[in-house]
Structures are given as C-alpha cells and as structure tokens.
Short mmCIF file of C-alpha atoms and ligand atoms in Angstrom, two decimals:
data_model
loop_
_atom_site.label_atom_id
_atom_site.label_comp_id
_atom_site.label_asym_id
_atom_site.label_seq_id
_atom_site.Cartn_x
_atom_site.Cartn_y
_atom_site.Cartn_z
CA MET A 27 24.40 2.71 21.86
CA LEU A 28 27.32 5.31 20.94
CA LEU A 29 26.27 7.17 17.91
CA SER A 30 29.53 7.01 16.39
CA LYS A 31 29.62 3.17 16.27
CA ILE A 32 26.15 2.56 14.55
CA LEU A 33 25.76 1.82 10.75
CA LEU A 34 23.68 4.99 10.15
CA PRO A 35 24.10 6.41 6.70
CA THR A 36 21.95 9.40 6.94
CA LEU A 37 21.38 11.49 3.85
CA LYS A 38 20.84 15.15 3.34
CA ASP A 39 18.70 14.72 0.48
CA ALA A 40 16.41 11.78 -0.63
CA PRO A 41 17.46 9.80 -3.74
CA GLN A 42 15.52 10.65 -6.92
CA GLU A 43 13.61 7.17 -6.97
CA ALA A 44 11.73 8.17 -3.66
CA GLU A 45 8.12 9.68 -4.38
CA VAL A 46 6.42 9.57 -1.02
CA ILE A 47 7.47 11.07 2.15
CA SER A 48 7.85 7.83 4.17
CA HIS A 49 10.21 6.42 1.45
CA LYS A 50 12.34 9.63 1.26
CA LEU A 51 12.48 9.66 5.14
CA MET A 52 13.44 5.97 5.56
CA LEU A 53 16.12 6.41 3.02
CA ARG A 54 17.45 9.62 4.67
CA ALA A 55 17.25 8.43 8.03
CA GLY A 56 19.42 5.46 7.22
CA MET A 57 16.87 2.82 7.93
CA ILE A 58 16.68 0.76 4.66
CA ARG A 59 18.65 0.24 1.59
CA LYS A 60 17.45 -1.04 -1.83
CA VAL A 61 18.82 -4.43 -3.09
CA ALA A 62 16.54 -4.63 -5.97
CA SER A 63 13.12 -3.46 -7.02
CA GLY A 64 10.73 -3.95 -4.07
CA ILE A 65 13.50 -5.88 -2.16
CA TYR A 66 15.37 -3.92 0.70
CA THR A 67 17.77 -4.50 3.53
CA TRP A 68 16.85 -3.25 7.08
CA LEU A 69 19.65 -1.38 8.62
CA PRO A 70 19.91 -1.19 12.35
CA MET A 71 17.85 1.87 12.94
CA GLY A 72 15.13 0.58 10.60
CA LEU A 73 15.14 -2.87 12.23
CA LYS A 74 14.81 -1.36 15.73
CA VAL A 75 11.50 0.16 14.64
CA LEU A 76 10.33 -3.07 12.69
CA ARG A 77 10.87 -5.12 15.83
CA LYS A 78 9.30 -2.94 18.05
CA ILE A 79 6.18 -3.41 15.84
CA GLU A 80 6.53 -6.87 15.49
CA ASN A 81 6.67 -7.17 19.31
CA ILE A 82 3.46 -5.12 19.97
CA VAL A 83 1.70 -7.28 17.50
CA ARG A 84 3.01 -10.50 19.05
CA GLU A 85 1.96 -9.37 22.55
CA GLU A 86 -1.43 -8.51 21.22
CA MET A 87 -1.64 -11.89 19.34
CA ASP A 88 -0.61 -14.01 22.26
CA ALA A 89 -2.87 -12.06 24.62
CA SER A 90 -5.81 -12.87 22.37
CA GLY A 91 -5.18 -16.65 22.78
CA ALA A 92 -3.65 -17.22 19.30
CA GLN A 93 -0.59 -19.40 19.04
CA GLU A 94 2.73 -18.72 17.26
CA VAL A 95 4.16 -20.93 14.60
CA PHE A 96 6.84 -20.59 11.99
CA MET A 97 6.05 -21.91 8.50
CA PRO A 98 8.33 -22.36 5.54
CA MET A 99 8.62 -19.62 2.85
CA VAL A 100 9.28 -22.32 0.21
CA GLN A 101 6.02 -24.12 -0.50
CA PRO A 102 5.44 -27.31 -2.89
CA ARG A 103 3.31 -27.01 -6.00
CA GLU A 104 1.01 -29.98 -4.97
CA LEU A 105 -0.42 -28.00 -2.01
CA TRP A 106 -1.19 -24.96 -4.33
CA GLU A 107 -2.89 -27.51 -6.87
CA GLU A 108 -5.34 -28.54 -4.09
CA THR A 109 -6.82 -25.18 -4.03
CA LYS A 110 -6.42 -24.77 -7.76
CA ARG A 111 -4.31 -21.54 -6.74
CA TRP A 112 -1.25 -22.70 -8.74
CA ASP A 113 -2.91 -21.73 -11.78
CA LYS A 114 -5.36 -19.03 -10.64
CA MET A 115 -2.57 -16.90 -8.91
CA GLY A 116 -0.90 -15.64 -11.98
CA PRO A 117 2.61 -13.85 -12.15
CA GLU A 118 2.39 -12.44 -8.44
CA LEU A 119 3.01 -16.16 -7.61
CA LEU A 120 6.99 -16.61 -7.88
CA ARG A 121 7.61 -20.09 -8.93
CA ILE A 122 10.96 -21.75 -8.78
CA LYS A 123 12.35 -25.37 -9.34
CA ASP A 124 14.71 -27.42 -7.25
CA ARG A 125 17.40 -29.53 -8.47
CA HIS A 126 15.16 -32.43 -9.24
CA ASP A 127 12.96 -30.28 -11.39
CA ARG A 128 10.29 -30.07 -8.89
CA ASP A 129 7.93 -27.16 -8.67
CA PHE A 130 7.90 -24.79 -5.61
CA CYS A 131 6.74 -21.20 -5.10
CA LEU A 132 7.64 -18.49 -2.50
CA GLY A 133 4.74 -18.19 -0.12
CA PRO A 134 2.62 -14.96 -0.71
CA THR A 135 0.44 -16.23 2.00
CA HIS A 136 -0.08 -19.47 3.89
CA GLU A 137 -3.50 -20.85 3.82
CA GLU A 138 -2.35 -24.04 2.21
CA VAL A 139 0.43 -24.87 4.38
CA ILE A 140 -1.47 -24.23 7.63
CA THR A 141 -4.55 -26.04 6.42
CA ASP A 142 -2.25 -29.06 5.59
CA VAL A 143 -0.91 -28.93 9.21
CA ILE A 144 -4.29 -28.80 10.69
CA ARG A 145 -5.88 -31.65 8.63
CA SER A 146 -3.18 -33.84 9.77
CA THR A 147 -3.12 -33.03 13.29
CA VAL A 148 -6.60 -32.07 14.63
CA LYS A 149 -9.17 -34.86 14.62
CA SER A 150 -12.00 -33.78 16.85
CA TYR A 151 -14.07 -30.84 17.60
CA LYS A 152 -12.77 -30.71 21.29
CA GLU A 153 -9.44 -29.43 19.88
CA LEU A 154 -11.05 -26.37 18.42
CA PRO A 155 -11.27 -23.32 18.04
CA LEU A 156 -7.66 -22.83 17.07
CA ASN A 157 -6.04 -19.53 15.99
CA ILE A 158 -2.47 -20.05 14.65
CA TYR A 159 -0.23 -17.14 13.62
CA GLN A 160 3.39 -16.52 12.31
CA ILE A 161 5.19 -13.40 11.59
CA GLN A 162 7.07 -14.07 8.54
CA THR A 163 8.68 -12.99 5.19
CA LYS A 164 6.23 -13.13 2.26
CA PHE A 165 7.09 -12.68 -1.47
CA ARG A 166 4.59 -11.39 -4.02
CA ASP A 167 5.97 -10.39 -7.48
CA GLU A 168 3.78 -7.30 -7.27
CA VAL A 169 3.19 -5.54 -10.91
CA ARG A 170 4.28 -2.08 -9.35
CA PRO A 171 6.43 -2.42 -6.35
CA ARG A 172 6.74 1.06 -5.07
CA TYR A 173 6.86 3.48 -2.32
CA GLY A 174 9.91 1.64 -0.76
CA ILE A 175 8.75 -1.01 1.52
CA MET A 176 5.02 0.21 1.56
CA ARG A 177 4.44 -2.03 -1.46
CA GLY A 178 7.42 -4.23 -1.62
CA ARG A 179 7.85 -7.70 -3.17
CA GLU A 180 9.37 -9.07 -0.13
CA PHE A 181 7.75 -7.84 3.07
CA LEU A 182 6.98 -8.77 6.67
CA MET A 183 3.56 -9.84 7.54
CA LYS A 184 1.80 -11.38 10.60
CA ASP A 185 -0.64 -13.75 9.19
CA SER A 186 -3.11 -15.93 11.31
CA TYR A 187 -5.60 -18.50 10.39
CA SER A 188 -8.47 -19.76 12.46
CA PHE A 189 -10.14 -22.99 12.61
CA ASN A 190 -13.67 -23.22 13.92
CA MET A 191 -16.53 -25.72 14.00
CA ASP A 192 -19.12 -23.55 12.74
CA GLU A 193 -20.09 -19.96 11.60
CA GLU A 194 -20.74 -18.74 15.08
CA SER A 195 -17.33 -19.81 16.60
CA LEU A 196 -15.76 -18.28 13.43
CA GLN A 197 -17.60 -15.04 14.01
CA GLU A 198 -16.41 -15.05 17.58
CA THR A 199 -12.57 -15.45 16.58
CA TYR A 200 -13.29 -12.71 13.70
CA LEU A 201 -14.36 -10.42 16.38
CA THR A 202 -11.45 -11.11 18.70
CA MET A 203 -9.03 -10.31 15.92
CA ARG A 204 -10.88 -7.14 15.09
CA ASP A 205 -10.19 -6.00 18.55
CA THR A 206 -6.73 -7.16 18.50
CA TYR A 207 -5.94 -5.18 15.51
CA LYS A 208 -7.65 -2.07 17.13
CA LYS A 209 -5.44 -2.50 20.14
CA VAL A 210 -2.23 -2.97 17.96
CA LEU A 211 -3.16 0.28 16.11
CA GLU A 212 -3.88 2.18 19.23
CA ARG A 213 -0.68 1.15 21.07
CA MET A 214 1.05 2.69 17.96
CA ASP A 215 -0.93 5.85 18.42
CA LEU A 216 -2.11 5.79 14.79
CA GLU A 217 -5.25 7.10 13.56
CA TYR A 218 -7.43 4.58 11.50
CA LYS A 219 -10.54 3.54 9.97
CA ILE A 220 -11.95 0.02 9.76
CA SER A 221 -13.71 -0.38 6.27
CA ALA A 222 -15.85 -3.17 4.66
CA ALA A 223 -13.67 -4.31 1.80
CA ASP A 224 -13.61 -6.48 -1.26
CA SER A 225 -12.07 -10.08 -0.40
CA GLY A 226 -9.92 -10.12 -3.61
CA ALA A 227 -7.73 -13.09 -4.60
CA ILE A 228 -8.12 -14.86 -1.00
CA GLY A 229 -11.78 -15.34 -1.40
CA GLY A 230 -14.40 -15.68 1.18
CA ASP A 231 -17.56 -14.12 2.12
CA SER A 232 -16.82 -11.01 4.11
CA SER A 233 -13.90 -9.05 5.14
CA GLU A 234 -12.74 -5.84 6.55
CA GLU A 235 -9.68 -3.66 6.10
CA PHE A 236 -7.80 -1.44 8.49
CA HIS A 237 -6.43 1.58 6.92
CA ILE A 238 -4.19 4.30 8.33
CA LEU A 239 -5.48 7.65 7.19
CA ALA A 240 -2.75 9.35 5.20
CA ASP A 241 -2.63 11.46 1.96
CA ASN A 242 -0.24 8.95 0.23
CA GLY A 243 -2.53 5.98 0.71
CA GLU A 244 -3.27 3.98 -2.29
CA ASP A 245 -6.80 3.13 -1.34
CA THR A 246 -9.54 5.56 -1.33
CA ILE A 247 -12.13 5.11 1.40
CA ALA A 248 -15.63 6.64 1.86
CA VAL A 249 -16.16 7.75 5.52
CA SER A 250 -19.34 9.03 7.17
CA ASP A 251 -18.67 12.60 8.78
CA THR A 252 -20.62 11.62 11.94
CA SER A 253 -20.23 8.01 12.52
CA GLU A 254 -17.52 5.22 12.50
CA PHE A 255 -18.75 3.93 9.20
CA ALA A 256 -16.09 3.35 6.41
CA ILE A 257 -16.08 1.40 3.18
CA ASN A 258 -13.54 1.13 0.47
CA THR A 259 -14.81 2.96 -2.56
CA GLU A 260 -14.11 -0.09 -4.59
CA LEU A 261 -17.35 -1.61 -3.12
CA LEU A 262 -19.32 1.60 -3.58
CA LEU A 263 -18.59 2.83 -7.11
CA LYS A 264 -20.89 1.52 -9.84
CA ASP A 265 -19.47 1.12 -13.15
CA GLY A 266 -18.26 4.40 -14.79
CA GLU A 267 -18.89 6.24 -11.56
CA ASP A 268 -16.25 8.84 -10.53
CA ILE A 269 -15.01 8.85 -6.83
CA LYS A 270 -15.59 12.36 -6.56
CA SER A 271 -19.20 12.05 -7.15
CA LEU A 272 -19.55 10.21 -3.94
CA GLU A 273 -18.34 13.10 -1.81
CA GLY A 274 -21.53 14.76 0.17
CA LYS A 275 -23.94 11.87 -0.57
CA PRO A 276 -25.86 10.37 2.34
CA SER A 277 -23.51 7.69 4.08
CA PRO A 278 -24.95 4.27 3.56
CA ASP A 279 -25.23 3.60 7.29
CA GLY A 280 -27.84 6.47 7.35
CA LYS A 281 -25.66 8.61 9.51
CA GLY A 282 -24.27 11.91 8.23
CA THR A 283 -22.64 12.34 4.67
CA ILE A 284 -19.79 10.81 2.88
CA GLN A 285 -16.29 12.03 2.91
CA ILE A 286 -13.45 10.87 0.79
CA LYS A 287 -10.28 9.92 2.43
CA LYS A 288 -6.96 8.24 1.43
CA GLY A 289 -5.92 5.34 3.48
CA ILE A 290 -2.99 2.81 3.69
CA GLU A 291 -4.24 -0.73 4.06
CA VAL A 292 -2.17 -2.07 7.06
CA GLY A 293 -4.61 -4.92 8.04
CA HIS A 294 -7.21 -7.33 6.56
CA ILE A 295 -9.40 -9.68 8.26
CA PHE A 296 -11.45 -12.33 6.29
CA LYS A 297 -14.06 -14.95 7.07
CA LEU A 298 -13.11 -17.63 4.71
CA GLY A 299 -16.01 -19.95 5.71
CA GLU A 300 -15.58 -23.51 4.30
CA ILE A 301 -13.80 -22.94 0.88
CA TYR A 302 -10.24 -23.93 1.77
CA ALA A 303 -11.19 -26.65 4.09
CA ASP A 304 -13.44 -28.03 1.40
CA ALA A 305 -10.96 -27.89 -1.32
CA MET A 306 -8.39 -29.51 0.97
CA LYS A 307 -10.63 -32.00 2.65
CA ALA A 308 -9.97 -30.70 6.12
CA ASN A 309 -12.51 -32.52 8.34
CA VAL A 310 -12.85 -33.12 12.03
CA LEU A 311 -15.18 -35.22 13.90
CA ASN A 312 -18.18 -33.26 15.25
CA ASN A 313 -20.09 -34.05 18.56
CA GLU A 314 -22.08 -36.74 16.85
CA GLY A 315 -19.00 -38.37 15.71
CA LYS A 316 -19.48 -37.48 12.00
CA ALA A 317 -16.83 -35.80 9.47
CA SER A 318 -17.39 -32.07 9.50
CA THR A 319 -15.80 -29.46 7.13
CA LEU A 320 -13.89 -26.71 9.11
CA PHE A 321 -14.76 -23.15 8.88
CA MET A 322 -11.66 -20.67 8.51
CA GLY A 323 -10.78 -17.13 8.84
CA CYS A 324 -7.53 -15.50 8.08
CA TYR A 325 -6.02 -12.22 9.39
CA GLY A 326 -3.03 -10.27 8.08
CA ILE A 327 -1.27 -7.32 9.24
CA GLY A 328 1.63 -5.82 7.19
CA VAL A 329 4.30 -5.42 9.81
CA SER A 330 6.65 -3.81 7.39
CA ARG A 331 4.08 -1.67 5.81
CA LEU A 332 3.20 -0.31 9.22
CA VAL A 333 6.55 1.12 9.47
CA ALA A 334 5.92 3.44 6.37
CA ALA A 335 2.29 3.96 7.33
CA ALA A 336 3.46 5.37 10.79
CA ILE A 337 5.71 7.66 9.15
CA GLU A 338 3.30 9.06 6.57
CA GLN A 339 0.97 10.05 9.61
CA ASN A 340 3.81 11.43 11.69
CA ASN A 341 6.46 13.79 10.04
CA ASP A 342 7.36 17.32 9.50
CA GLU A 343 9.70 19.13 7.60
CA LYS A 344 12.72 18.18 9.75
CA GLY A 345 12.10 14.46 9.67
CA ILE A 346 10.11 11.48 11.27
CA ILE A 347 8.29 12.12 14.59
CA TRP A 348 7.78 8.52 15.98
CA PRO A 349 5.06 7.57 18.22
CA HIS A 350 6.92 6.84 21.42
CA SER A 351 5.98 3.06 21.46
CA ILE A 352 7.83 2.42 18.26
CA ALA A 353 10.64 4.94 18.20
CA PRO A 354 13.99 3.23 17.77
CA TYR A 355 15.57 4.76 20.90
CA ASP A 356 13.66 6.65 23.67
CA ILE A 357 16.47 9.33 24.39
CA ASN A 358 19.35 10.80 22.62
CA ILE A 359 22.04 12.40 24.61
CA ILE A 360 23.74 15.18 22.49
CA ALA A 361 27.00 15.62 23.99
CA ILE A 362 28.83 18.80 22.49
CA GLY A 363 32.40 18.55 22.78
CA TYR A 364 32.54 15.00 23.89
CA ASP A 365 35.87 14.37 22.06
CA LYS A 366 37.55 17.54 23.66
CA ASN A 367 36.09 18.12 27.02
CA LYS A 368 36.60 15.53 29.84
CA GLU A 369 33.93 16.85 32.02
CA ILE A 370 31.37 16.67 29.22
CA ALA A 371 32.37 13.21 28.29
CA SER A 372 32.33 11.69 31.73
CA ALA A 373 28.84 13.42 32.65
CA SER A 374 27.38 12.20 29.41
CA ASN A 375 28.58 8.69 30.02
CA GLN A 376 27.32 8.60 33.48
CA LEU A 377 23.71 9.86 32.62
CA TYR A 378 23.71 7.38 29.69
CA LEU A 379 24.61 4.54 32.20
CA GLN A 380 22.01 5.71 34.56
CA LEU A 381 19.22 6.00 32.00
CA LYS A 382 20.00 2.64 30.51
CA GLU A 383 20.01 1.13 34.07
CA MET A 384 16.37 2.52 34.43
CA GLY A 385 15.32 0.48 31.35
CA TYR A 386 15.37 3.27 28.69
CA GLU A 387 16.89 2.84 25.31
CA VAL A 388 19.49 5.53 25.00
CA LEU A 389 21.65 6.83 22.24
CA LEU A 390 24.67 8.84 22.99
CA ASP A 391 25.91 11.31 20.38
CA ASP A 392 29.74 11.27 20.96
CA ARG A 393 30.59 12.33 17.56
CA LYS A 394 32.80 15.25 16.59
CA ASP A 395 30.18 17.35 15.05
CA GLY A 396 28.71 20.35 16.36
CA TYR A 397 25.08 20.96 17.90
CA GLY A 398 23.63 21.81 14.39
CA THR A 399 24.53 18.54 12.78
CA LYS A 400 23.67 16.44 15.83
CA ILE A 401 20.28 17.85 16.50
CA LYS A 402 19.37 17.79 12.89
CA ASP A 403 20.21 14.06 12.78
CA SER A 404 18.25 13.42 15.82
CA GLU A 405 15.19 15.25 14.56
CA LEU A 406 15.63 13.54 11.21
CA ILE A 407 15.64 10.00 12.93
CA GLY A 408 12.78 11.16 15.20
CA ILE A 409 13.95 10.27 18.55
CA PRO A 410 11.23 11.50 21.25
CA LEU A 411 13.56 13.25 23.66
CA ASN A 412 16.97 14.90 23.40
CA ILE A 413 19.22 15.74 26.31
CA ILE A 414 21.84 18.49 25.32
CA ILE A 415 24.93 18.60 27.33
CA GLY A 416 27.15 21.48 26.36
CA LYS A 417 28.15 25.07 27.64
CA GLN A 418 25.59 25.33 30.00
CA PHE A 419 26.76 22.20 31.81
CA ILE A 420 30.23 23.73 31.99
CA GLU A 421 28.86 26.90 33.43
CA ASN A 422 26.08 25.57 36.00
CA LYS A 423 25.76 21.75 35.53
CA GLU A 424 22.52 22.38 33.37
CA VAL A 425 21.07 20.39 30.50
CA GLU A 426 18.62 21.29 27.95
CA LEU A 427 15.61 18.94 27.50
CA LYS A 428 14.08 18.99 24.10
CA SER A 429 11.36 16.96 22.96
CA ARG A 430 10.82 15.96 19.12
CA SER A 431 7.41 17.53 19.25
CA GLY A 432 8.81 21.03 20.18
CA GLU A 433 8.98 21.43 23.77
CA SER A 434 12.15 22.35 25.79
CA SER A 435 13.19 23.24 29.20
CA ILE A 436 16.52 23.76 31.26
CA ASN A 437 17.28 21.37 34.09
CA SER A 438 20.01 20.50 36.44
CA ILE A 439 21.62 17.39 35.44
CA ALA A 440 21.29 15.90 38.84
CA ASP A 441 17.58 16.38 38.54
CA ILE A 442 16.76 12.99 36.68
CA GLU A 443 13.40 12.91 38.03
CA THR A 444 12.34 16.11 36.29
CA ILE A 445 14.09 14.92 33.14
CA LEU A 446 12.04 11.94 33.14
CA GLU A 447 8.88 13.56 34.13
CA PHE A 448 9.33 15.93 31.15
CA PHE A 449 9.79 12.92 29.05
CA LYS A 450 6.53 11.14 30.14
CA ASP A 451 4.08 13.53 28.64
CA LYS A 452 5.75 13.96 25.32
P1 ATP B 20 -2.91 -4.82 -1.27
O1 ATP B 20 -4.37 -4.44 -1.57
O2 ATP B 20 -2.34 -3.54 -0.46
O3 ATP B 20 -2.26 -5.44 -2.22
P2 ATP B 20 -3.72 -7.25 -0.05
O4 ATP B 20 -5.15 -7.17 -0.04
O5 ATP B 20 -3.05 -8.13 -1.28
O6 ATP B 20 -3.03 -5.74 -0.02
P3 ATP B 20 -3.56 -8.99 2.07
O7 ATP B 20 -3.24 -10.19 1.22
O8 ATP B 20 -4.79 -9.07 2.81
O9 ATP B 20 -3.12 -7.90 1.19
O10 ATP B 20 -2.44 -9.17 3.04
C1 ATP B 20 -2.35 -8.71 4.36
C2 ATP B 20 -1.63 -7.40 4.78
O11 ATP B 20 -0.18 -7.48 4.12
C3 ATP B 20 -2.07 -6.07 3.93
O12 ATP B 20 -3.11 -5.68 4.81
C4 ATP B 20 -0.82 -5.33 4.04
O13 ATP B 20 -0.63 -4.50 5.16
C5 ATP B 20 0.28 -6.19 3.79
N1 ATP B 20 0.82 -6.36 2.41
C6 ATP B 20 0.08 -6.76 1.46
N2 ATP B 20 0.95 -6.75 0.27
C7 ATP B 20 2.06 -5.93 0.51
C8 ATP B 20 3.13 -5.53 -0.01
N3 ATP B 20 3.40 -5.67 -1.24
N4 ATP B 20 4.05 -4.87 0.62
C9 ATP B 20 4.11 -4.53 2.04
N5 ATP B 20 2.85 -5.09 2.63
C10 ATP B 20 1.98 -5.75 2.08
MG1 MG B 21 -2.09 -7.31 -2.85
#
C-alpha cells in the first residue's frame, strides 16, 4: 500500500480526552476516531490490527473444534424474560422498540439466543458436546465508558457457548477453552495471568479471567511471586480491607508471597452449569431416553479490547511497538526523494513488489516529506521493520534496515536474503 493513499490521520499530540497511553497512541496513530461516548469508527490502520487479532482468535477457536455462527445483535424481549434478565440487567442493557411497539435490546451477550437455537435443534446426547462461537459486535451501555476502545459501549467480542451432557464434559470443554486462550495470547506475545474471578452478572459457579499485565489496568490482581497463582483482589478482600494490606502476605496457594499487579481483563471463561438451560428448558434425551438438562459454559475474549491491551504492554516514547503477529504491516519502505529521483522511485517500487510477492504486507512511504517525518510516523504506527532507500542507495546501492525495536544495519539492496534474515529475529 502506498502511504500517500491511505486514510491515515496521524496527530502530533493526543487530544485532551485521552487519559491512557493506548488511547492516546490509537488516536495519534490514526487508528480510530470517536463518534460518540464509547462508540468509535475503526480507520484502515486500526482495522488491520483488529482483523489480525480476530484471525488469530478464529484460527485457534477452529483448531479447538468450536464452530462459528453469527447471531443477531438485536434480540427480542421475550427471550430475555425467560432468564429474567430483562429486569435483572439494569440500564447496561440498551432497550429499543420497533415500529410495532415491540421490545428489543441490543445484545450485550448471547446466552439467550444461542440456548434458544440449541433447544430447538439438538435432541439427543449423541449430538453433544457442542461449542459454538461468534465474533460479533456487543453493546453495553457502560456507566463509565473510558480509555477509548478499552471500555467502549460498542465493542467486538468473541463469545462462545458450550453445551455438555454433564459436569465432566463441561470441565473438559472448559479446559480446552482455557488452553485455547493461552495459545491466542502467546501468539500475540503478551504477558498475562490467569486469575480466579467473580462470576458477576452472568452467573454460574466458577470462572477465571485472563489479565494482560499493564499499569493502566482497571483490575487489581494478587499474584504469587513464586508460582503461577493469581486471583482478582475482589475475591480476596474482606469488608473494609485495603488492597495494599495484601502485599507481602502468604499466597493462598501456599507458595511464596502476594504481589499486587494491575491487569486488563481480556478474557473470561465460565462454567455456567445448568442455570440457563434450566430457565429456558433446554433438554436433550440422555442415553436412557430421559430428558436431561444441559450443562453450559461460556467463554469471552474482548477482541477490540486486546488492541488497546497490546499497546499498553508494548510502547515507548516514540509510539507503538507491535508484536509482529498483529502489526498492521510487516515492512515499511521509506523512500527519501521518491517524488524527485527516478532511480529511488523505481528501486523502491521494485523492492515493494518483490516483498509483496513473497507474502509480506508492505507499506511504501512515497510521500514528499523528509526522512524525519517519515521515520517518526513509522515509529508512531509501530511497523516492525523499516527499509530506508535514500542517499546511500544513490551512492552505492545500499539500504538501511531499521527495526522498531532499535537495531539497524546497512545492506546491499540486492541482498534480499539478508534483509529478510534481519527481519526474522526482530
Ligand atoms: P469488565 O469487568 O471489564 O466489565 P465483564 O466481566 O463485563 O468485563 P464479560 O462479560 O466476561 O466481561 O465479557 C468478555 C470480555 O469482553 C471481557 O473479558 C472483556 O475483554 C470484553 N469486554 C467486556 N466489556 C467490554 C467493554 N465495555 N469494552 C470492551 N471490551 C469489553
Ligand atoms: Mg462489564
């Protein structure tokens, strides 16, 4: 893609409204624009990253044996009456009326819709277990939308729902999902903790949250300094107790002492048990031919929140440092004097095509600006590798390779192997 052609409104300074680094950088890097409180448009550079994360999630969900569907965002009141959540949910549930004065809501989650589908389609234990997922827009009228897309009102979630015959089968799917989420976060090179959590409005007997460790996290988690153990401090604090007082106490798992960390919740897995299936009379025939209530689990990943969380964990004073697997582009060819020097233009074009043919996603900065502006923009956007074609190219056919993480080297433009080798370990 030619940089001169992209809708990329980069900003020198972040607008006043942005409090946290990820929000500032997403606005400055031209990734999103605000439409209303908690509601954003994703611009091309932002959408590229969002789609990369979505694809990683989709690949890992498919690999786990889950099946993708696409449910409606608009849901009828009647389904929500069945679980009593039409009343329980409060103002976070955005309610609307159609032209016939019928009540609907914008889906903040999809337990009701999927359970309705399953109870009318699955008849026998032989068809189970099933794990059904979607990647879809959710709407929650949050009390305090903030931090840009980190806590939006409209956001993208991967939500899945498993249907199992019994507790053991549910436990198996739950562990498969736990593993799948680990794979997703590992592919994104993010540092995370799995913490025991409060099940909140969704209900159910047990749940765990996946937290990206970052100073701007809204959650406070207690982690052991020697083991994997982590727990949301919500569960640990007794009435009137201060979070600080937990620091240094023995870890509840008996290993090491507690350290207090800030985390961004990016995933949440629940064992719901029979509550929803019971409320909605979702039964199947068991192996004795008797109607048996289904066991359910639900598993969510905040796809759009992950974009912000990845930035919170990977940035410096110059801008974003994308983990390679989710960078919007792999390589930026910075052509100095593209508009004036035919040799530079043609060498840049050729390199651009060659790299694209090899399967890389490449930007070519063909704009009139000088080196300073171009490298600053590239560092702000966070492209992993820059190839600079300028004076050294005219003098002796050399290009400078510069990684976002700080390494650089000079190479012959003909030496594409070394260029890509350099790229590999960054
Ligand atoms: P939170 O405690 O942050 O409000 P939640 O417990 O309400 O999250 P779930 O209902 O479990 O969240 O939703 C699954 C995932 O969706 C969360 O782990 C989070 O990553 C994401 N998510 C939830 N609310 C928002 C929001 N307002 N904006 C962006 N992502 C969100
Ligand atoms: Mg919430």
